[in-house]
Coordinates of C-alpha atoms in Angstrom, one line a residue:
Chain A
M18 CA 70.0 95.1 143.2
K19 CA 70.6 97.3 140.2
K20 CA 70.4 94.7 137.4
K21 CA 68.3 96.6 134.8
H22 CA 70.0 98.2 131.9
N23 CA 70.2 101.8 132.9
Y24 CA 72.9 102.9 130.6
V25 CA 70.7 105.5 128.9
K26 CA 70.6 107.9 131.8
K27 CA 72.8 110.2 129.7
S28 CA 72.1 110.5 126.1
P29 CA 75.3 109.4 124.4
W30 CA 76.7 111.2 121.5
V31 CA 78.5 109.2 119.0
I32 CA 80.9 110.4 116.3
D33 CA 81.2 108.3 113.3
Y34 CA 84.5 108.6 111.5
D35 CA 85.3 106.8 108.3
V36 CA 89.0 106.7 107.7
G37 CA 88.8 105.6 104.2
G38 CA 87.2 102.3 103.6
C39 CA 85.0 101.0 100.9
N40 CA 82.1 102.6 102.6
G41 CA 80.3 99.3 103.3
C42 CA 80.7 99.7 107.0
N43 CA 79.7 103.4 106.7
L44 CA 76.5 102.4 105.0
E45 CA 75.6 99.8 107.7
V46 CA 76.4 102.4 110.5
L47 CA 74.1 104.8 108.8
A48 CA 71.5 102.2 108.3
T49 CA 71.2 101.9 112.0
L50 CA 69.4 105.3 111.9
T51 CA 66.8 104.1 109.6
P52 CA 63.4 102.9 110.9
R53 CA 64.1 99.2 110.8
Y54 CA 67.0 99.3 113.2
D55 CA 66.5 102.7 114.9
V56 CA 69.5 103.2 117.1
E57 CA 68.0 106.5 118.3
R58 CA 65.6 104.7 120.5
F59 CA 68.5 104.2 122.9
G60 CA 69.0 107.8 123.1
V61 CA 72.0 107.6 120.8
V62 CA 72.7 110.7 118.7
Y63 CA 75.2 110.7 115.8
K64 CA 77.1 114.0 115.7
S65 CA 79.9 115.2 113.6
S66 CA 81.8 117.1 116.2
P67 CA 84.3 115.3 118.5
K68 CA 84.1 117.8 121.3
N69 CA 81.0 116.5 123.0
A70 CA 81.1 112.9 121.9
D71 CA 81.4 109.9 124.1
V72 CA 81.9 107.2 121.6
L73 CA 84.1 107.2 118.6
I74 CA 83.2 104.7 115.8
V75 CA 86.1 104.1 113.5
Q76 CA 85.4 102.3 110.3
G77 CA 87.5 101.7 107.2
C78 CA 91.0 100.8 106.3
L79 CA 93.4 103.2 107.8
N80 CA 95.7 104.8 105.3
K81 CA 98.8 107.0 106.0
K82 CA 97.1 110.4 105.2
A83 CA 94.2 109.6 107.6
V84 CA 96.3 108.7 110.7
K85 CA 97.0 112.3 111.7
R86 CA 93.3 113.3 111.4
L87 CA 92.2 110.3 113.4
K88 CA 94.5 111.1 116.3
K89 CA 93.4 114.7 116.3
I90 CA 89.8 113.7 116.6
Y91 CA 90.6 111.3 119.4
S92 CA 92.4 113.9 121.3
Q93 CA 89.7 116.4 120.9
M94 CA 87.2 114.1 122.7
A95 CA 86.4 114.8 126.3
E96 CA 87.4 112.2 128.9
K97 CA 85.6 109.0 129.5
K98 CA 85.7 108.2 125.9
V99 CA 85.3 104.9 124.2
V100 CA 86.5 103.8 120.8
M101 CA 84.7 101.2 118.7
A102 CA 86.3 99.7 115.6
V103 CA 83.7 98.5 113.2
G104 CA 84.5 96.2 110.3
S105 CA 87.4 93.9 109.6
C106 CA 89.4 96.6 107.9
A107 CA 89.6 98.7 111.0
I108 CA 90.4 95.7 113.1
T109 CA 93.1 94.0 111.0
G110 CA 93.1 95.6 107.6
G111 CA 90.8 93.1 106.0
P112 CA 91.5 92.3 102.3
F113 CA 93.7 95.4 102.2
A114 CA 96.2 94.4 104.8
E115 CA 98.9 94.0 102.3
A116 CA 98.3 97.2 100.4
Y117 CA 101.3 99.6 100.4
N118 CA 99.3 102.5 101.8
F119 CA 97.9 100.6 104.8
A120 CA 98.9 102.2 108.0
G121 CA 98.1 99.4 110.4
P122 CA 95.1 98.4 112.4
V123 CA 93.3 101.1 114.4
D124 CA 94.5 99.9 117.7
K125 CA 98.0 100.5 116.8
H126 CA 97.4 104.2 116.9
I127 CA 94.6 104.7 119.4
P128 CA 93.3 102.5 122.2
V129 CA 90.1 100.5 121.1
S130 CA 87.7 99.1 123.5
V131 CA 85.0 97.4 121.4
Y132 CA 85.6 95.4 118.2
V133 CA 82.7 94.6 115.8
P134 CA 83.9 92.2 113.1
G135 CA 82.3 91.6 109.8
C136 CA 82.6 92.7 106.2
P137 CA 80.5 94.7 106.8
P138 CA 78.9 93.8 110.1
R139 CA 75.1 93.8 110.1
P140 CA 73.4 96.8 111.7
E141 CA 72.2 94.6 114.6
A142 CA 75.8 93.7 115.4
I143 CA 76.8 97.4 115.3
I144 CA 74.0 98.3 117.7
D145 CA 75.0 95.4 120.0
G146 CA 78.6 96.8 120.0
L147 CA 77.4 100.3 120.6
L148 CA 75.4 99.3 123.6
K149 CA 78.5 97.6 125.0
A150 CA 80.5 100.8 124.4
L151 CA 77.8 102.8 126.2
R152 CA 77.9 100.6 129.2
M153 CA 81.6 101.3 129.4
V154 CA 81.0 105.0 129.3
K155 CA 78.5 104.7 132.1
E156 CA 80.9 102.9 134.3
E157 CA 82.7 105.4 136.4
Chain B
M20 CA 85.7 112.4 71.4
R21 CA 85.8 111.6 75.1
L22 CA 88.9 110.5 76.8
V23 CA 87.9 107.4 78.8
A24 CA 91.2 106.6 80.5
I25 CA 95.0 106.7 80.2
V26 CA 96.6 103.4 81.3
C27 CA 100.3 103.3 81.9
V28 CA 101.8 99.8 81.5
Q29 CA 105.4 99.1 82.4
D30 CA 106.5 96.3 80.1
Q31 CA 109.3 94.3 81.6
G32 CA 111.5 91.9 79.8
P33 CA 115.2 91.3 79.2
K34 CA 117.0 94.7 79.2
K35 CA 113.6 96.5 78.7
E36 CA 111.6 98.4 81.2
D37 CA 109.8 101.0 79.0
F38 CA 106.4 102.4 79.6
R39 CA 103.5 102.1 77.3
L40 CA 100.8 104.8 77.7
L41 CA 97.5 103.6 76.4
Y42 CA 94.9 106.4 75.6
Y43 CA 91.4 105.2 75.3
F44 CA 88.8 107.4 73.5
D45 CA 85.1 107.0 73.0
K46 CA 83.3 108.2 70.0
G47 CA 80.0 107.0 71.2
D48 CA 79.5 104.1 68.7
G49 CA 80.5 101.2 70.9
K50 CA 84.2 100.5 70.2
L51 CA 86.9 102.3 72.0
I52 CA 89.7 103.9 70.0
K53 CA 93.2 103.0 71.5
R54 CA 96.2 105.1 70.9
I55 CA 99.6 104.0 72.1
R56 CA 102.4 106.2 73.2
K57 CA 105.8 104.8 74.3
V58 CA 107.8 106.4 76.9
G59 CA 111.5 105.4 77.5
R60 CA 112.7 104.4 80.9
R61 CA 115.5 106.9 80.7
S62 CA 113.6 109.9 79.5
M63 CA 110.4 109.4 81.6
R64 CA 108.8 112.4 79.8
T65 CA 106.0 112.9 77.4
K66 CA 103.6 115.6 76.4
S67 CA 100.5 116.3 78.4
I68 CA 97.0 116.5 76.7
I69 CA 95.2 118.6 79.3
R70 CA 94.6 121.5 76.9
E71 CA 92.4 119.3 74.7
H72 CA 91.0 117.1 77.4
P73 CA 90.8 118.8 80.8
V74 CA 89.9 115.4 82.5
A75 CA 93.4 114.2 81.6
D76 CA 94.8 116.2 84.4
L77 CA 93.8 113.7 87.1
F78 CA 94.8 110.7 85.0
E79 CA 98.3 112.2 84.3
R80 CA 98.7 113.1 88.0
E81 CA 97.9 109.6 89.0
I82 CA 100.4 108.1 86.5
H83 CA 103.0 110.5 87.8
D84 CA 102.4 109.4 91.4
Y85 CA 102.6 105.7 90.5
Y86 CA 105.4 105.6 88.1
G87 CA 107.2 109.0 88.0
V88 CA 106.5 109.8 84.4
E89 CA 106.6 113.5 83.7
F90 CA 103.9 115.1 81.5
E91 CA 105.2 118.4 79.9
G92 CA 102.5 121.1 80.1
N93 CA 100.8 119.9 83.1
P94 CA 101.5 122.3 86.0
N95 CA 99.9 120.2 88.8
L96 CA 102.3 117.3 89.1
H97 CA 104.2 118.7 92.0
V98 CA 101.5 118.0 94.5
P99 CA 101.0 114.1 95.0
L100 CA 97.5 113.1 94.3
F101 CA 97.1 110.2 96.5
L102 CA 100.1 109.7 98.6
P103 CA 101.0 111.8 101.6
E104 CA 103.4 114.8 101.0
E105 CA 106.2 113.0 102.8
E106 CA 106.2 110.3 100.3
K107 CA 106.3 112.4 97.2
N108 CA 109.3 110.7 95.6
K109 CA 108.2 107.2 96.2
H110 CA 106.6 105.6 93.1
P111 CA 104.8 102.5 94.4
L112 CA 104.2 100.8 91.0
L113 CA 107.5 101.6 89.4
K114 CA 109.7 98.5 88.9
G115 CA 113.3 98.3 88.5
E116 CA 116.2 100.7 89.2
K117 CA 115.4 104.3 89.4
N118 CA 118.4 105.5 87.5
A119 CA 118.4 102.9 84.7
Chain C
M2 CA 89.2 136.8 102.3
H3 CA 89.1 133.4 104.0
D4 CA 90.4 130.2 102.7
F5 CA 87.9 127.5 103.4
V6 CA 88.9 124.0 103.3
M7 CA 85.9 121.8 103.1
P8 CA 86.4 118.1 103.4
V9 CA 83.9 116.1 101.4
G10 CA 83.9 112.6 102.4
P11 CA 83.8 109.7 102.9
Q12 CA 83.8 108.5 99.4
S13 CA 83.5 105.4 97.6
P14 CA 86.3 103.4 96.4
A15 CA 87.5 102.3 93.5
L16 CA 88.5 105.3 93.4
K17 CA 89.0 106.0 96.6
E18 CA 88.2 109.4 97.9
P19 CA 86.9 111.6 100.3
M20 CA 88.5 114.5 99.0
L21 CA 89.4 117.9 100.3
L22 CA 88.1 121.0 98.5
K23 CA 90.0 124.1 99.2
L24 CA 87.8 127.0 98.2
K25 CA 89.0 130.6 98.0
L26 CA 86.1 132.8 98.8
E27 CA 85.4 136.5 98.2
G28 CA 82.5 137.4 100.5
E29 CA 80.1 134.5 99.8
E30 CA 81.1 133.6 96.4
V31 CA 83.6 131.0 95.4
R32 CA 86.5 132.3 93.4
S33 CA 88.6 129.1 92.9
V34 CA 88.7 125.5 93.7
D35 CA 91.6 123.3 94.6
M36 CA 91.0 119.6 95.0
R37 CA 93.0 117.3 97.3
L38 CA 92.4 113.6 97.0
G39 CA 93.9 110.6 98.5
Y40 CA 92.1 110.2 101.8
T41 CA 91.0 106.7 101.1
H42 CA 93.8 105.7 98.8
K43 CA 94.8 102.2 99.8
G44 CA 96.9 101.1 96.9
V45 CA 94.4 98.6 95.4
E46 CA 96.1 98.5 92.0
G47 CA 99.3 97.5 93.7
L48 CA 97.4 95.0 95.7
L49 CA 96.0 93.3 92.6
E50 CA 99.4 92.9 91.0
G51 CA 100.8 89.4 91.5
K52 CA 97.4 87.7 92.3
N53 CA 95.7 85.3 90.1
V54 CA 92.4 86.1 88.6
D55 CA 90.2 84.3 91.3
Q56 CA 92.0 86.0 94.1
A57 CA 91.9 89.4 92.5
M58 CA 88.2 89.2 92.0
Y59 CA 87.6 89.0 95.7
V60 CA 89.5 92.2 96.3
A61 CA 88.0 93.9 93.3
S62 CA 84.5 93.4 94.6
R63 CA 85.5 95.0 97.9
I64 CA 86.8 98.2 96.3
C65 CA 83.4 99.8 96.7
G66 CA 80.5 99.1 98.9
I67 CA 77.9 100.9 96.9
C68 CA 78.8 99.5 93.5
S69 CA 80.1 96.2 94.5
I70 CA 78.6 94.2 91.7
S71 CA 79.5 96.8 89.1
H72 CA 83.2 96.2 90.0
E73 CA 82.8 92.5 89.8
R74 CA 81.0 92.7 86.5
A75 CA 83.5 95.0 84.9
F76 CA 86.3 92.7 86.1
I77 CA 84.6 89.7 84.8
R78 CA 83.8 91.4 81.5
T79 CA 87.5 92.1 81.0
V80 CA 88.5 88.5 81.8
E81 CA 85.8 86.9 79.7
D82 CA 86.8 89.1 76.8
M83 CA 90.4 88.0 77.3
M84 CA 89.4 84.3 77.3
K85 CA 86.7 84.8 74.6
K86 CA 84.3 82.9 76.8
E87 CA 80.7 82.5 76.0
V88 CA 78.2 82.7 78.8
N89 CA 74.8 81.0 78.9
E90 CA 71.5 82.8 78.8
R91 CA 70.4 82.3 82.4
V92 CA 73.7 83.5 83.8
K93 CA 73.3 86.7 81.7
L94 CA 69.8 87.3 82.9
I95 CA 70.5 86.7 86.6
R96 CA 73.6 89.1 86.4
T97 CA 71.4 91.8 84.8
I98 CA 68.8 91.4 87.5
L99 CA 71.4 91.8 90.3
F100 CA 73.1 94.7 88.5
E101 CA 69.9 96.6 88.2
L102 CA 68.8 95.8 91.8
E103 CA 72.1 97.4 92.8
R104 CA 71.4 100.4 90.6
I105 CA 68.0 100.9 92.5
S106 CA 69.7 100.4 95.8
S107 CA 72.5 103.0 94.9
H108 CA 70.0 105.6 93.6
L109 CA 67.8 105.2 96.6
L110 CA 70.8 105.6 98.8
W111 CA 71.9 108.8 97.1
A112 CA 68.4 110.3 96.9
G113 CA 68.1 109.8 100.7
F114 CA 71.5 111.4 101.2
M115 CA 70.6 114.4 98.9
M116 CA 67.4 115.0 101.1
H117 CA 69.5 114.7 104.2
E118 CA 71.9 117.2 102.7
I119 CA 69.2 119.8 102.2
G120 CA 67.7 119.2 105.6
F121 CA 64.8 117.1 104.7
D122 CA 65.3 114.1 107.0
T123 CA 61.9 112.7 106.6
L124 CA 62.4 111.6 103.0
F125 CA 65.9 110.3 104.0
Q126 CA 64.3 107.9 106.4
Y127 CA 61.5 106.8 104.1
L128 CA 63.9 106.2 101.1
W129 CA 66.4 104.2 103.2
R130 CA 63.5 102.2 104.5
E131 CA 62.6 101.2 101.0
R132 CA 66.1 100.4 100.3
E133 CA 66.1 97.8 103.0
G134 CA 63.7 95.7 100.9
V135 CA 66.4 95.5 98.2
L136 CA 69.1 94.6 100.7
D137 CA 66.9 91.8 101.9
L138 CA 66.8 90.5 98.4
F139 CA 70.5 90.6 98.1
E140 CA 70.9 88.8 101.4
S141 CA 68.5 86.1 100.2
I142 CA 70.2 85.5 96.8
C143 CA 73.9 86.3 97.5
G144 CA 74.2 85.9 101.2
N145 CA 75.5 89.4 102.0
R146 CA 73.8 92.8 102.1
V147 CA 76.7 94.8 100.8
H148 CA 79.5 92.9 99.2
K149 CA 77.9 90.4 97.1
N150 CA 80.8 88.3 95.7
I151 CA 78.3 86.4 93.4
C152 CA 79.9 86.6 89.9
K153 CA 82.3 84.1 88.8
I154 CA 84.0 83.7 85.4
G155 CA 81.5 82.2 83.0
S156 CA 78.9 81.5 85.8
L157 CA 77.7 82.5 89.2
R158 CA 78.1 81.2 92.8
Y159 CA 74.4 80.8 93.4
D160 CA 71.3 80.4 91.3
I161 CA 68.0 82.0 91.8
A162 CA 65.2 79.6 93.1
P163 CA 61.6 80.1 91.9
V164 CA 60.6 81.4 95.3
Q165 CA 63.2 84.0 95.1
E166 CA 61.9 85.2 91.7
R167 CA 58.6 85.7 93.4
E168 CA 60.4 87.7 96.3
V169 CA 62.0 89.9 93.7
L170 CA 58.8 90.8 92.0
D171 CA 56.8 91.3 95.2
C172 CA 59.6 93.7 96.5
L173 CA 59.4 95.7 93.3
D174 CA 55.6 95.8 93.4
S175 CA 55.6 97.1 97.0
M176 CA 58.1 99.8 96.2
Q177 CA 56.5 101.1 93.1
E178 CA 53.7 103.2 94.5
K179 CA 55.6 104.6 97.4
L180 CA 58.5 105.7 95.1
K181 CA 55.9 107.6 93.0
D182 CA 54.7 109.4 96.0
Y183 CA 58.3 110.4 97.1
E184 CA 59.0 111.6 93.5
D185 CA 55.9 113.8 93.6
E186 CA 56.9 115.2 97.0
I187 CA 60.4 116.1 95.5
K188 CA 58.7 117.9 92.6
K189 CA 56.1 119.8 94.7
N190 CA 57.8 120.6 98.0
K191 CA 58.8 124.2 98.4
V192 CA 61.8 123.6 100.6
I193 CA 63.3 121.1 98.1
K194 CA 62.5 123.2 95.0
E195 CA 64.1 126.2 96.6
R196 CA 67.4 124.4 97.4
L197 CA 67.7 122.4 94.1
K198 CA 66.1 124.3 91.2
G199 CA 68.5 126.2 89.1
V200 CA 71.4 125.2 91.3
G201 CA 74.5 123.7 89.8
K202 CA 73.7 124.1 86.1
I203 CA 75.8 122.2 83.7
S204 CA 75.5 123.0 80.1
K205 CA 75.9 120.4 77.4
K206 CA 79.1 122.1 76.2
T207 CA 80.7 122.1 79.7
A208 CA 79.6 118.4 80.0
I209 CA 81.3 117.4 76.8
E210 CA 84.5 119.4 77.5
Y211 CA 85.0 117.8 80.9
G212 CA 84.0 114.3 79.8
L213 CA 81.0 114.0 82.1
I214 CA 79.5 110.5 82.3
G215 CA 76.6 108.7 83.8
P216 CA 73.3 110.2 85.1
N217 CA 74.9 113.6 85.4
A218 CA 75.7 113.7 81.7
R219 CA 72.2 112.4 80.8
A220 CA 70.8 115.2 82.8
S221 CA 72.7 117.6 80.6
G222 CA 71.6 116.2 77.3
I223 CA 74.2 113.6 76.5
D224 CA 73.1 110.1 75.7
N225 CA 76.0 107.9 76.7
D226 CA 74.7 104.8 78.5
V227 CA 77.2 102.0 78.1
R228 CA 74.3 99.5 78.3
R229 CA 73.0 100.8 75.0
I230 CA 76.2 101.8 73.2
D231 CA 78.4 98.8 74.1
P232 CA 75.8 96.2 75.5
Y233 CA 76.8 93.4 77.7
D234 CA 74.7 90.7 79.6
S235 CA 71.1 90.8 78.3
Y236 CA 70.8 94.5 77.7
A237 CA 70.7 94.0 73.9
D238 CA 67.5 91.9 74.2
I239 CA 65.7 94.0 76.6
N240 CA 63.4 97.0 76.0
F241 CA 64.5 100.0 78.1
K242 CA 64.7 103.7 77.7
T243 CA 67.7 105.8 78.3
I244 CA 66.4 108.9 80.0
V245 CA 68.0 112.1 78.7
I246 CA 66.9 115.6 79.7
K247 CA 68.3 118.9 78.9
K248 CA 68.1 121.3 81.9
G249 CA 71.1 120.0 83.8
D250 CA 70.5 121.5 87.3
A251 CA 70.5 119.7 90.6
M252 CA 66.7 119.2 90.6
E253 CA 66.8 117.5 87.2
R254 CA 69.6 115.2 88.3
T255 CA 67.6 114.1 91.3
L256 CA 64.4 113.5 89.2
L257 CA 66.4 111.7 86.5
R258 CA 67.7 109.2 89.1
M259 CA 64.3 108.5 90.4
R260 CA 63.0 107.8 86.9
E261 CA 66.0 105.5 86.3
V262 CA 64.8 103.5 89.3
H263 CA 61.5 102.9 87.5
E264 CA 63.3 101.9 84.3
S265 CA 65.5 99.5 86.3
M266 CA 62.4 97.9 87.7
G267 CA 61.0 97.5 84.2
I268 CA 64.3 95.7 83.2
I269 CA 64.2 93.4 86.1
R270 CA 60.6 92.4 85.5
Q271 CA 61.4 91.6 81.8
C272 CA 64.5 89.5 82.8
V273 CA 62.6 87.5 85.4
E274 CA 60.0 86.7 82.7
M275 CA 62.7 85.7 80.3
L276 CA 64.5 83.3 82.7
P277 CA 65.0 79.9 81.0
S278 CA 64.7 76.7 82.9
E279 CA 68.2 75.4 82.3
K280 CA 70.5 75.5 85.2
I281 CA 73.6 77.6 85.4
P282 CA 76.9 75.8 84.8
K283 CA 79.1 74.9 87.8
F284 CA 82.0 77.4 88.1
S285 CA 85.6 76.3 88.2
L286 CA 88.9 77.9 88.9
T287 CA 90.0 80.2 86.1
N288 CA 92.8 79.0 83.9
I289 CA 94.4 81.8 81.9
K290 CA 98.0 82.3 80.9
E291 CA 98.4 85.5 78.9
G292 CA 96.2 88.3 77.8
E293 CA 95.4 92.0 77.9
A294 CA 91.9 93.4 77.7
I295 CA 89.6 96.2 78.8
G296 CA 86.0 96.0 80.0
R297 CA 83.5 98.6 80.9
V298 CA 80.1 98.7 82.4
E299 CA 77.4 101.2 83.3
A300 CA 77.8 101.5 87.1
P301 CA 75.2 103.6 88.9
R302 CA 77.5 106.7 88.7
G303 CA 78.6 106.2 85.2
E304 CA 81.1 104.3 83.1
L305 CA 83.5 102.1 85.1
F306 CA 86.5 101.0 83.2
Y307 CA 88.9 98.1 83.8
F308 CA 92.2 97.2 82.1
L309 CA 93.9 93.9 83.0
K310 CA 97.2 92.5 81.8
V311 CA 97.9 88.9 82.7
E312 CA 101.3 87.2 82.3
D313 CA 102.1 83.7 83.4
G314 CA 98.7 83.3 85.0
L315 CA 99.2 86.3 87.4
I316 CA 98.0 89.9 87.0
R317 CA 100.7 92.2 86.0
R318 CA 98.8 95.4 85.7
A319 CA 95.3 96.1 86.8
K320 CA 93.8 99.7 86.2
V321 CA 90.6 100.6 87.7
R322 CA 89.1 103.9 86.6
T323 CA 85.9 104.6 88.4
P324 CA 83.3 107.1 87.2
T325 CA 83.9 109.6 90.0
F326 CA 87.5 110.0 89.1
A327 CA 86.5 110.6 85.5
F328 CA 84.2 113.5 86.2
I329 CA 85.2 115.0 89.5
K330 CA 87.3 117.6 87.6
I331 CA 84.3 119.5 86.6
L332 CA 83.9 120.8 90.1
E333 CA 86.7 123.2 89.4
K334 CA 84.5 124.8 86.8
I335 CA 81.0 124.7 88.2
L336 CA 81.8 125.8 91.6
K337 CA 83.2 129.1 90.5
G338 CA 80.9 131.9 91.3
V339 CA 78.4 130.1 93.4
K340 CA 77.5 131.0 96.9
I341 CA 79.2 129.0 99.6
G342 CA 75.8 127.8 100.9
D343 CA 75.2 126.0 97.6
V344 CA 78.4 124.1 97.5
P345 CA 77.4 121.0 99.5
V346 CA 74.2 120.7 97.4
I347 CA 76.1 120.9 94.1
V348 CA 78.8 118.4 95.1
A349 CA 76.1 116.0 96.4
S350 CA 74.0 116.4 93.3
L351 CA 76.8 115.0 91.2
D352 CA 76.7 111.8 93.4
P353 CA 80.5 111.4 93.8
C354 CA 80.0 108.1 95.2
F355 CA 79.3 109.3 98.7
S356 CA 79.4 112.9 99.4
C357 CA 78.9 113.9 102.9
M358 CA 80.2 117.2 104.2
E359 CA 81.1 116.0 107.7
R360 CA 83.3 118.8 108.9
V361 CA 84.4 122.2 107.7
L362 CA 87.8 123.5 108.3
V363 CA 88.1 127.3 108.2
A364 CA 91.8 128.2 107.8
K365 CA 92.5 131.9 108.4
E366 CA 96.1 132.3 107.6
D367 CA 97.8 130.5 110.4
R368 CA 94.8 129.6 112.6
E369 CA 92.7 126.6 112.0
E370 CA 89.2 126.3 113.3
W371 CA 87.1 123.2 113.1
M372 CA 83.3 123.6 112.9
T373 CA 80.5 121.1 112.6
E374 CA 78.2 121.2 109.6
A375 CA 75.5 122.7 111.8
E376 CA 77.7 125.5 113.1
F377 CA 78.9 126.2 109.6
R378 CA 75.3 126.5 108.3
R379 CA 74.3 128.7 111.2
K380 CA 77.3 131.0 110.6
Y381 CA 77.0 131.3 106.9
S382 CA 73.1 131.0 106.8
C383 CA 72.8 128.2 104.2

């Protein structure tokens, strides 16, 4: 019975894209690389090219100028891709939901599979969300 | 003297929607020097100060984006600073009728 | 001749930008620079209009994740100036402590980023590990690692307990030696010296002409610290040095920030010693009808300026002018004539809130080609 977590058979590449937030979530996502949280022990690698990435992390409050770029990055990723929305701005707009330049939550434009709420979420929560996303990539 | 900021305030009241441009300068001794320039709602134009203070370029472009005030002498106003190209003529903070 | 469009981002708030730098190259040298901003513009100034002061403070503190307390503090300085409100000694000292802790956290973050930018990931990991100690302090005192939301008009949400004072001092003691080692490494390491020394020189004349502020200006010989010129909180009562050096290149800017971290530690130690035993007053909802005022503080990146106009108890106009917005114009001047490989280092050395060159877009007339940073470096041998 395959019960163990064997979702690290393939080293997953993650692309981290900030659409324009306050940078709080960006800091916490980058903090996952540091020795205390160390996301790389799961084999996760953060890359900046969408072409080979499996997981797309979207953080920040989507504004109108950034929507086109986001869709372009999403379309450039190879199939079996998973999108993770990190932070309350990406999920609902957070404190900026009523601002005139807000272009809607991320799942209005691209399909999102994992939501990590928080303002900003702790690095442990982000790693937890990332592992859930990796499990989805693994499932054929 | 260093230019600290240019603040554009649109005063509203009965029959009045003029702009007040507040220029704040820092001489380095603690207090900021404030200069006020009034811009009428109909004319919407004033002179740019980018020759003396290059940093005013970004401030003036921002005010142009938000309110539509034209700064004579600033050649960069035609490209919106913050808003997408398609929304070039929308001025989000401008109150009242456009053709007052 | 190619037209390179290099996105520099994501950036910090308050003034909002990852920006796009369109560089015209001739061979390997930059000929002209065109800046496009607005990639993180959310319309915060529009959002603040129509809110009352307490609601607006919540939004103001979330404008930036790196200088969150600086925004709160500038906002509060403006309102307290409008209300002519006096603040008690303990509140002032605690605000100073938190403000300086944020400066330390921001400079360490930036230093780590700078090392990552030149390919020295080891120091990036070490510096961010030290920074975790400061974030733990924030979590213990304010409840959140990033958006602290602790300042209130005339008071604070939480007080510091004696055991937390001890935690603060222990954290600083444990960081002090290690930071000295990292600073020595930066000074002596050949790789770092080659990438940073002599790069991105800004003369005092250029700095004055373009209104440079913050640590960048202090590295070019201008003494402009708002904490000294226009003191707020407890800065008038504390002994601290404003470090000013004259060389103005990327290496000096890096070392200046590391030294400022040590100065901040000295300020915090003095504040903790001076804390009186009286409790902070309980905060209440702000009651203000009319007023117009300005306030400025020395954020980690320079002078942060707020303007507020209140009418009928609601904010009618809020203007936030962040330090990055004030000095970013200088890039048009200092990037001219430099080699393309030095551009990321120079932009990063100015600390425009968060400069990370994530992707490079090469636009050849009608064809666009996206490259990763690594591919770009390989192709143009940075």
